[in-house]
Amino acid sequence: MRYATEKTLSARVKALGESADPAALSELTGFCASPSALVRRLAASALGKLAGVVDAAPSVDVLLPLLSDPHPQVRQYAAKALGAFGTSAEKALPALRDLYRNPAEPDYVKRSVTSAGLAIKTAREIAAKQAVHTCRRCGRTVAPDEYARSQRFFQRVLCDACFDETATERRNFETQVEDAKRIRTVDGTLVQSDGERRIAEWLAAHKIAYRYDTRLRLIEGFQIRPDFYLPEYDVYIEYWGMDTPRYKAGMCLKQDLYMHAGKRLISLYPDDKARLDAALGAKLAALARTPPAAASSVDSLRPAYTQQEPPP
Ligand SMILES: [Zn+2]
């Protein structure tokens, strides 16, 4: 590039860096691809100065490739600029780490890589501390340690009081489920209710493989215990046998979770017990014709969402 041209372009890039103008991004994006290493370096530096003014995500996307620029000073200024974008530049951390570990990298590049990494991580910690989390059950704001503990155990946000309640309920539920398995199907599976027995026997009679009460599958971070899972169909069956308000609220939430997770669910109710050929057979036949991706949920009988409450 001719010296005079490079000088003109450099002046323009510097001016853009001082402009505080969000529209400067598109022109600077072009300058980041300039054949002149000086112009690329100045453009990276200008973008860093405009952090907080220009759109962060596209700016980071422009800066990121400059970390592998053949010219070390371009890499140095790109790293510096990325640091200015804080949490928005989190995806640059692996590339920054690679630069830092490269023995051939000059020290001045490593220094700016180190401070950029530190700036991004600090910004991330501050953002995490500022995030306000509320208990899923009572709505109270939870402390960071409550947040961490409930996420780890239950994959949801709970205050300490609700955490203890949930843990007790979960234990009681597990015991109740095991205690309730008293009804034996023809193929020897122990189930909880007459409805479940009929479903299990219908499946066995139609030579459809099933798993009964498989423990705690994860759907969207929630632990769910489906009544039946049919591996050949990749479909879940839930038998909704009770009618209490709490049971119904849990049922609605679970049905929503299946739907949002894109899992195929067939819901069966006490009325369906006597007509499983129609209620279950027809739905399975329809599913066999529909690829899983196309059918996010087959539940047409899903009642309206009534109340938000975690499942038991
Ligand atoms: Zn709570």
Coordinates of C-alpha atoms and ligand atoms in Angstrom, one line a residue:
M1 CA 0.0 0.0 0.0
R2 CA 1.3 3.5 -0.9
Y3 CA 2.5 5.4 2.1
A4 CA 0.2 8.4 1.4
T5 CA -2.9 6.2 1.1
E6 CA -2.0 4.4 4.3
K7 CA -1.6 7.7 6.1
T8 CA -5.0 9.0 4.9
L9 CA -6.7 5.7 5.9
S10 CA -5.0 5.7 9.3
A11 CA -6.2 9.3 10.0
R12 CA -9.8 8.2 9.1
V13 CA -9.6 5.1 11.3
K14 CA -8.3 7.2 14.3
A15 CA -11.1 9.7 13.7
L16 CA -13.7 6.9 13.8
G17 CA -12.2 5.7 17.0
E18 CA -12.9 9.1 18.6
S19 CA -16.3 9.6 17.0
A20 CA -18.4 7.9 19.7
D21 CA -20.7 7.0 16.8
P22 CA -22.4 3.6 16.7
A23 CA -22.4 3.7 12.9
A24 CA -18.6 3.7 12.8
L25 CA -18.8 -0.1 13.2
S26 CA -19.5 -0.9 9.6
E27 CA -16.6 1.2 8.3
L28 CA -14.2 -0.1 10.9
T29 CA -15.3 -3.7 10.0
G30 CA -14.0 -2.9 6.5
F31 CA -10.7 -1.5 7.9
C32 CA -10.1 -4.6 10.0
A33 CA -9.7 -6.5 6.6
S34 CA -7.4 -3.9 5.2
P35 CA -4.2 -5.2 3.4
S36 CA -2.3 -2.7 5.6
A37 CA -1.3 -4.2 9.0
L38 CA -1.1 -0.6 10.4
V39 CA -4.7 0.1 9.4
R40 CA -5.9 -3.3 10.8
R41 CA -4.1 -2.5 14.1
L42 CA -5.6 1.0 14.3
A43 CA -9.1 -0.3 13.4
A44 CA -8.9 -2.9 16.2
S45 CA -7.8 -0.2 18.6
A46 CA -10.6 2.1 17.4
L47 CA -13.2 -0.7 18.0
G48 CA -11.9 -1.1 21.5
K49 CA -12.4 2.6 22.2
L50 CA -15.9 2.3 20.9
A51 CA -16.8 -0.6 23.3
G52 CA -20.1 0.4 24.9
V53 CA -21.0 2.5 21.9
V54 CA -21.1 0.1 19.0
D55 CA -23.0 -3.2 19.0
A56 CA -20.9 -5.6 21.0
A57 CA -21.6 -9.0 19.3
P58 CA -20.7 -8.0 15.7
S59 CA -17.6 -6.0 17.0
V60 CA -16.4 -9.1 18.8
D61 CA -16.9 -11.2 15.6
V62 CA -14.8 -8.7 13.7
L63 CA -12.0 -8.6 16.4
L64 CA -11.8 -12.4 17.0
P65 CA -10.1 -13.4 13.7
L66 CA -7.5 -10.6 14.2
L67 CA -6.2 -12.7 17.1
S68 CA -4.6 -14.9 14.4
D69 CA -3.4 -12.0 12.3
P70 CA 0.1 -12.6 10.9
H71 CA 1.3 -9.3 12.5
P72 CA 1.9 -9.5 16.3
Q73 CA 0.9 -5.8 16.8
V74 CA -2.5 -6.5 15.3
R75 CA -2.9 -9.5 17.6
Q76 CA -1.9 -7.3 20.5
Y77 CA -4.4 -4.5 19.8
A78 CA -7.2 -7.0 19.0
A79 CA -6.7 -8.6 22.4
K80 CA -6.7 -5.3 24.1
A81 CA -9.9 -4.3 22.3
L82 CA -11.6 -7.6 23.1
G83 CA -10.9 -6.9 26.8
A84 CA -12.9 -3.7 26.5
F85 CA -16.0 -5.6 25.5
G86 CA -16.2 -7.5 28.8
T87 CA -18.7 -10.3 29.0
S88 CA -19.6 -9.9 25.4
A89 CA -16.1 -11.1 24.5
E90 CA -16.4 -14.3 26.5
K91 CA -16.1 -16.5 23.4
A92 CA -12.6 -15.0 22.8
L93 CA -11.3 -16.6 26.0
P94 CA -10.1 -19.9 24.4
A95 CA -8.3 -18.0 21.6
L96 CA -6.7 -15.7 24.2
R97 CA -5.6 -18.7 26.2
D98 CA -4.0 -20.2 23.1
L99 CA -2.1 -17.0 22.4
Y100 CA -0.8 -16.9 26.0
R101 CA 0.4 -20.5 25.8
N102 CA 2.2 -20.0 22.5
P103 CA 5.9 -19.8 23.3
A104 CA 6.6 -18.0 20.1
E105 CA 4.3 -15.1 21.0
P106 CA 6.1 -11.9 21.9
D107 CA 5.9 -10.7 25.5
Y108 CA 4.0 -7.5 24.6
V109 CA 1.3 -9.6 23.0
K110 CA 1.1 -11.9 26.0
R111 CA 0.7 -8.9 28.3
S112 CA -2.2 -7.5 26.5
V113 CA -3.7 -11.0 26.2
T114 CA -3.4 -11.4 30.0
S115 CA -5.1 -8.1 30.8
A116 CA -7.8 -8.8 28.3
G117 CA -8.6 -12.2 29.8
L118 CA -8.6 -10.7 33.2
A119 CA -11.0 -7.9 32.1
I120 CA -13.4 -10.4 30.6
K121 CA -13.4 -12.7 33.6
T122 CA -13.8 -9.8 36.0
A123 CA -16.7 -8.5 34.0
R124 CA -18.2 -12.0 34.1
E125 CA -17.9 -12.2 37.9
I126 CA -19.5 -8.8 38.4
A127 CA -22.4 -9.7 36.1
A128 CA -22.9 -13.0 37.9
K129 CA -23.0 -11.2 41.3
Q130 CA -25.5 -8.6 40.0
A131 CA -27.8 -11.2 38.6
V132 CA -30.9 -11.5 40.8
H133 CA -32.3 -14.9 41.2
T134 CA -35.7 -15.6 42.8
C135 CA -37.0 -18.8 44.4
R136 CA -39.2 -20.8 42.1
R137 CA -41.5 -21.7 44.9
C138 CA -42.0 -18.7 47.1
G139 CA -40.5 -15.9 44.9
R140 CA -38.1 -14.7 47.5
T141 CA -34.7 -13.3 46.3
V142 CA -32.1 -16.0 46.9
A143 CA -28.5 -15.5 48.1
P144 CA -25.6 -16.7 45.8
D145 CA -25.0 -19.8 48.0
E146 CA -28.7 -20.7 48.0
Y147 CA -28.6 -20.4 44.2
A148 CA -25.6 -22.6 43.8
R149 CA -26.9 -25.3 46.2
S150 CA -30.4 -25.6 44.7
Q151 CA -29.0 -25.5 41.2
R152 CA -26.7 -28.3 42.0
F153 CA -29.2 -30.6 43.6
F154 CA -32.5 -29.7 41.9
Q155 CA -31.4 -27.8 38.8
R156 CA -33.7 -25.0 39.8
V157 CA -33.6 -21.9 42.0
L158 CA -34.9 -22.4 45.5
C159 CA -34.4 -20.5 48.8
D160 CA -33.1 -22.6 51.7
A161 CA -36.5 -23.1 53.3
C162 CA -38.0 -24.3 50.0
F163 CA -34.9 -26.4 49.3
D164 CA -35.5 -28.3 52.5
E165 CA -39.2 -28.7 51.8
T166 CA -38.5 -29.9 48.3
A167 CA -35.9 -32.4 49.5
T168 CA -38.4 -33.9 52.0
E169 CA -41.1 -34.1 49.4
R170 CA -38.8 -35.7 47.0
R171 CA -37.8 -38.4 49.6
N172 CA -41.4 -39.0 50.5
F173 CA -42.4 -39.2 46.9
E174 CA -39.7 -41.8 46.1
T175 CA -40.9 -43.9 49.1
Q176 CA -44.5 -43.6 48.1
V177 CA -43.8 -44.6 44.5
E178 CA -41.9 -47.7 45.7
D179 CA -44.6 -48.5 48.2
A180 CA -47.4 -48.0 45.7
K181 CA -46.0 -50.5 43.3
R182 CA -48.3 -53.3 44.3
I183 CA -50.1 -54.3 41.2
R184 CA -48.5 -57.0 39.0
T185 CA -49.1 -57.1 35.3
V186 CA -49.2 -60.3 33.2
D187 CA -45.6 -59.9 32.3
G188 CA -44.6 -59.4 35.9
T189 CA -44.0 -55.6 36.1
L190 CA -45.1 -54.0 39.3
V191 CA -47.1 -50.9 38.7
Q192 CA -49.0 -48.4 40.8
S193 CA -52.5 -48.4 39.5
D194 CA -55.1 -50.3 37.6
G195 CA -54.7 -47.7 34.8
E196 CA -51.0 -48.3 34.5
R197 CA -51.5 -52.1 34.6
R198 CA -53.9 -51.9 31.7
I199 CA -51.5 -49.7 29.7
A200 CA -48.6 -52.1 30.4
E201 CA -50.6 -55.1 29.4
W202 CA -51.9 -53.4 26.3
L203 CA -48.3 -52.6 25.3
A204 CA -47.2 -56.2 26.0
A205 CA -50.1 -57.6 24.0
H206 CA -49.2 -55.5 21.1
K207 CA -45.5 -56.5 21.4
I208 CA -44.4 -52.9 22.0
A209 CA -41.3 -52.6 24.1
Y210 CA -41.6 -50.3 27.0
R211 CA -39.7 -49.1 30.1
Y212 CA -41.8 -48.5 33.1
D213 CA -41.1 -45.7 35.7
T214 CA -37.5 -45.2 34.5
R215 CA -35.9 -43.0 37.0
L216 CA -35.4 -39.3 36.7
R217 CA -34.9 -38.4 33.1
L218 CA -33.7 -34.8 32.6
I219 CA -36.0 -32.6 30.7
E220 CA -35.0 -28.9 30.6
G221 CA -33.1 -29.3 33.9
F222 CA -36.2 -30.7 35.6
Q223 CA -36.1 -34.2 36.9
I224 CA -39.1 -36.1 35.5
R225 CA -40.2 -39.6 36.1
P226 CA -42.2 -40.7 33.2
D227 CA -44.6 -43.6 33.7
F228 CA -43.7 -45.3 30.4
Y229 CA -41.1 -44.8 27.7
L230 CA -41.4 -46.6 24.4
P231 CA -37.9 -46.7 22.9
E232 CA -39.1 -47.8 19.4
Y233 CA -41.3 -44.8 19.1
D234 CA -39.2 -42.4 21.3
V235 CA -42.5 -41.5 23.0
Y236 CA -43.4 -41.1 26.7
I237 CA -46.7 -42.1 28.2
E238 CA -48.1 -40.5 31.3
Y239 CA -51.2 -41.8 33.0
W240 CA -52.9 -39.0 34.9
G241 CA -55.0 -40.9 37.4
M242 CA -55.7 -38.3 40.0
D243 CA -58.0 -35.3 40.2
T244 CA -56.7 -33.1 43.1
P245 CA -55.8 -29.5 42.3
R246 CA -52.1 -30.0 43.3
Y247 CA -51.9 -33.1 41.1
K248 CA -53.4 -31.2 38.2
A249 CA -51.0 -28.3 38.6
G250 CA -48.1 -30.7 38.6
M251 CA -49.6 -32.4 35.5
C252 CA -49.8 -29.1 33.6
L253 CA -46.3 -28.2 34.4
K254 CA -45.0 -31.6 33.4
Q255 CA -46.9 -31.5 30.1
D256 CA -45.5 -28.1 29.4
L257 CA -42.0 -29.4 30.1
Y258 CA -42.4 -32.3 27.6
M259 CA -43.7 -29.9 25.0
H260 CA -40.9 -27.4 25.4
A261 CA -38.3 -30.1 25.4
G262 CA -39.7 -31.3 22.1
K263 CA -40.5 -34.7 23.7
R264 CA -43.4 -36.7 22.4
L265 CA -45.9 -37.4 25.1
I266 CA -49.1 -39.3 25.1
S267 CA -51.4 -38.5 28.0
L268 CA -53.9 -41.0 29.2
Y269 CA -56.7 -40.4 31.6
P270 CA -59.0 -42.7 33.6
D271 CA -61.7 -42.5 30.9
D272 CA -59.1 -44.0 28.4
K273 CA -58.7 -47.2 30.4
A274 CA -61.6 -49.0 28.7
R275 CA -60.7 -47.8 25.2
L276 CA -56.9 -48.1 24.9
D277 CA -57.1 -49.3 21.3
A278 CA -58.6 -45.9 20.4
A279 CA -56.8 -43.7 22.9
L280 CA -53.3 -45.3 22.7
G281 CA -53.3 -47.4 19.6
A282 CA -54.5 -44.7 17.3
K283 CA -52.0 -42.2 18.7
L284 CA -49.1 -44.6 18.3
A285 CA -50.1 -45.4 14.7
A286 CA -50.2 -41.7 14.0
L287 CA -46.8 -41.3 15.6
A288 CA -45.2 -44.1 13.5
R289 CA -46.1 -42.0 10.4
T290 CA -44.7 -38.8 11.8
P291 CA -40.9 -38.3 12.2
P292 CA -40.0 -37.2 15.7
A293 CA -38.7 -33.7 14.6
A294 CA -42.1 -32.9 13.0
A295 CA -44.2 -33.7 16.0
S296 CA -43.0 -31.7 19.1
S297 CA -46.0 -32.9 21.1
V298 CA -48.9 -35.1 20.2
D299 CA -51.0 -34.1 23.1
S300 CA -54.2 -32.6 21.9
L301 CA -56.0 -33.3 25.2
R302 CA -53.8 -31.1 27.2
P303 CA -55.8 -29.0 29.6
A304 CA -55.2 -25.2 29.9
Y305 CA -52.2 -24.2 32.1
T306 CA -53.7 -23.3 35.4
Q307 CA -51.1 -22.8 38.1
Q308 CA -47.3 -22.6 38.3
E309 CA -46.0 -25.1 40.8
P310 CA -43.0 -27.4 40.6
P311 CA -43.8 -31.1 40.1
P312 CA -43.4 -33.3 43.1
Ligands
ZN1 ZN -38.6 -20.2 48.6

